[in-house]
Coordinates of C-alpha atoms (C1' of nucleotides) in Angstrom, one line a residue:
Chain A
M1 CA -2.1 5.9 10.9
R2 CA -2.3 4.5 7.4
Y3 CA -4.6 4.8 4.4
W4 CA -6.3 2.1 2.3
L5 CA -8.7 1.5 -0.6
M6 CA -11.2 -1.4 -0.5
K7 CA -13.3 -2.5 -3.4
S8 CA -16.8 -3.9 -3.3
E9 CA -19.4 -4.5 -6.0
P10 CA -22.4 -2.3 -5.0
D11 CA -24.8 -5.0 -6.2
V12 CA -23.3 -7.2 -3.6
Y13 CA -22.5 -4.7 -0.8
S14 CA -22.6 -0.9 -1.3
I15 CA -21.6 2.0 0.9
D16 CA -25.3 2.5 1.6
D17 CA -25.4 -1.0 3.0
L18 CA -22.5 -0.2 5.3
A19 CA -24.1 3.1 6.4
A20 CA -27.3 1.2 7.3
E21 CA -25.6 -1.4 9.5
P22 CA -26.0 -1.2 13.3
D23 CA -23.4 1.2 14.5
A24 CA -22.6 1.7 10.8
T25 CA -20.1 -1.1 11.3
S26 CA -19.6 -4.4 9.4
P27 CA -17.1 -7.1 8.8
W28 CA -15.3 -6.9 5.5
E29 CA -15.8 -10.5 4.3
G30 CA -15.0 -12.6 1.4
V31 CA -11.5 -11.5 0.5
R32 CA -9.9 -14.5 -1.1
N33 CA -6.6 -13.2 -2.3
Y34 CA -3.4 -13.6 -0.3
Q35 CA -2.0 -10.1 -1.1
A36 CA -5.2 -8.4 -0.2
R37 CA -5.5 -10.5 3.0
N38 CA -2.0 -9.5 4.0
F39 CA -2.9 -5.9 3.6
M40 CA -5.9 -6.4 5.9
R41 CA -3.6 -8.0 8.4
A42 CA -1.5 -4.8 8.4
M43 CA -4.5 -2.6 9.2
R44 CA -4.7 -1.0 12.6
V45 CA -7.7 0.4 14.4
G46 CA -8.2 4.0 13.3
D47 CA -6.7 3.6 9.8
L48 CA -8.9 5.2 7.2
A49 CA -10.1 3.5 4.0
L50 CA -11.7 4.6 0.8
F51 CA -14.8 2.7 -0.2
Y52 CA -14.6 1.9 -3.9
H53 CA -17.5 0.6 -6.1
S54 CA -16.4 -1.8 -8.7
N55 CA -18.1 -3.7 -11.6
C56 CA -20.9 -1.2 -11.9
K57 CA -22.0 1.6 -14.2
T58 CA -19.6 4.2 -12.8
P59 CA -16.8 2.6 -10.9
G60 CA -15.1 4.9 -8.4
V61 CA -14.5 6.1 -4.9
V62 CA -17.8 6.8 -3.1
G63 CA -16.9 7.2 0.6
V64 CA -14.7 7.0 3.6
M65 CA -14.6 4.5 6.4
K66 CA -12.3 3.5 9.2
V67 CA -10.9 0.3 10.6
A68 CA -12.8 -0.5 13.8
R69 CA -11.4 -4.0 14.5
E70 CA -8.1 -5.6 13.4
S71 CA -8.0 -8.8 11.5
Y72 CA -9.5 -12.0 12.7
P73 CA -10.6 -15.2 11.0
D74 CA -13.2 -14.9 8.2
E75 CA -15.8 -17.5 9.3
T76 CA -17.7 -17.3 6.0
A77 CA -14.9 -19.5 4.7
F78 CA -16.0 -22.3 7.0
D79 CA -19.7 -22.1 5.9
P80 CA -20.6 -24.5 3.1
K81 CA -23.6 -22.4 2.3
S82 CA -21.7 -19.1 2.0
P83 CA -20.6 -17.9 -1.5
Y84 CA -17.2 -17.3 0.2
H85 CA -16.9 -20.9 1.4
D86 CA -13.4 -22.3 1.1
P87 CA -13.0 -25.9 2.1
K88 CA -9.3 -25.5 2.4
S89 CA -9.7 -23.0 5.3
R90 CA -9.9 -25.1 8.4
L91 CA -11.1 -24.2 11.9
D92 CA -7.8 -25.1 13.4
A93 CA -5.9 -23.2 10.7
P94 CA -8.0 -20.3 9.2
R95 CA -6.8 -19.2 5.9
W96 CA -8.7 -16.0 5.4
D97 CA -9.1 -13.0 7.6
R98 CA -11.5 -10.0 7.8
V99 CA -11.5 -6.7 9.5
D100 CA -14.4 -4.6 10.8
V101 CA -15.0 -1.3 9.1
Q102 CA -17.1 1.7 10.2
Y103 CA -18.8 4.1 7.9
I104 CA -17.6 7.7 8.2
R105 CA -19.2 9.6 5.2
H106 CA -20.2 9.5 1.6
L107 CA -18.1 11.7 -0.7
S108 CA -20.1 14.7 -1.9
R109 CA -19.9 13.1 -5.4
I110 CA -18.4 9.9 -6.8
V111 CA -14.7 10.3 -7.8
S112 CA -14.7 8.1 -10.8
L113 CA -12.1 5.7 -12.0
A114 CA -11.9 7.7 -15.2
E115 CA -10.9 10.8 -13.2
I116 CA -8.5 8.9 -11.1
R117 CA -6.8 7.6 -14.3
Q118 CA -6.4 11.2 -15.5
C119 CA -4.8 12.5 -12.3
P120 CA -1.0 12.4 -12.6
E121 CA -0.6 12.2 -8.8
L122 CA -2.5 8.9 -8.8
A123 CA -0.6 7.2 -11.6
D124 CA 1.1 4.8 -9.1
L125 CA -2.1 3.8 -7.3
P126 CA -2.4 0.0 -7.8
L127 CA -6.0 0.6 -8.8
V128 CA -4.9 2.2 -12.1
R129 CA -1.9 0.0 -12.9
R130 CA -2.5 -2.2 -15.8
G131 CA -4.3 -5.5 -15.1
N132 CA -4.3 -4.9 -11.3
R133 CA -7.1 -6.7 -9.6
L134 CA -6.3 -6.2 -5.9
S135 CA -9.4 -5.6 -3.9
V136 CA -7.6 -4.2 -0.9
M137 CA -4.6 -1.9 -1.4
P138 CA -2.5 0.7 0.4
V139 CA -2.9 4.4 -0.4
T140 CA -0.2 7.0 0.4
S141 CA -1.2 10.1 2.2
Q142 CA -0.4 12.1 -0.9
Q143 CA -2.7 9.8 -3.0
W144 CA -5.4 10.1 -0.3
Q145 CA -5.2 13.9 -0.4
A146 CA -5.3 13.9 -4.2
I147 CA -8.5 11.9 -4.3
L148 CA -10.2 14.2 -1.7
T149 CA -9.0 17.2 -3.7
L150 CA -10.7 15.6 -6.8
E151 CA -13.9 15.4 -4.7
Q152 CA -13.9 19.2 -4.4
H153 CA -13.5 19.8 -8.1
R154 CA -16.3 20.4 -10.6
Chain B
dG1 C1' -21.8 -9.5 -23.1
dC2 C1' -17.0 -9.4 -24.3
dC3 C1' -12.5 -10.2 -23.2
dA4 C1' -7.7 -9.1 -21.3
dA5 C1' -5.2 -9.9 -17.4
dC6 C1' -4.5 -12.4 -13.6
dG7 C1' -4.2 -16.1 -9.8
dT8 C1' -4.9 -20.9 -8.9
dT9 C1' -4.9 -25.7 -9.8
dG10 C1' -3.2 -30.0 -10.9
dG11 C1' -0.8 -33.2 -14.1
dC12 C1' 3.6 -34.5 -15.2
Chain C
dG1 C1' 9.0 -27.0 -10.3
dC2 C1' 7.0 -26.1 -14.8
dC3 C1' 3.2 -24.6 -17.2
dA4 C1' -1.3 -25.3 -19.6
dA5 C1' -6.0 -25.0 -18.5
dC6 C1' -9.3 -23.0 -16.1
dG7 C1' -12.0 -19.7 -13.3
dT8 C1' -12.4 -14.9 -11.8
dT9 C1' -12.1 -10.0 -11.9
dG10 C1' -13.7 -5.9 -13.5
dG11 C1' -13.5 -2.2 -17.1
dC12 C1' -15.7 -1.1 -21.2

DNA sequence: GCCAACGTTGGC
DNA sequence: GCCAACGTTGGC
């Protein structure tokens, strides 16, 4: 079982939106970066992921979810009306994938990016490396534990 | 709203 | 295959 971190802008799709879905499960759509896509392809059912809110007042980790379905084609790429439309992704050769994720819980409080930056054990997390813009990234078990320990502080 | 950093595109 | 231009990400 592996650990991941997945970013979403809460104005577009928040952890509350995920929790409100039927079965608290939703496709994770719209990833249009090859490295992030490849990480999604490596996900297995039962893997755990941190839900991260980006591009908002207090960016940070807000909850925990799990992988409920392994990667399959992201059909929003085929839809000209979708904001995620990519004409280069063809039905016979899908370029982009999605996974399904299921809500597990909110953190008891947001673990902010500022705190994560200050935590020495999290210095190697891609999230805090200079200029990194990956929206899906692996998290080691040590890093996972460090974030959940931060949750319990203060 | 600004802007640094990055990935992608396309001309050559 | 290089690289300048461009669009996007995302923190601040």
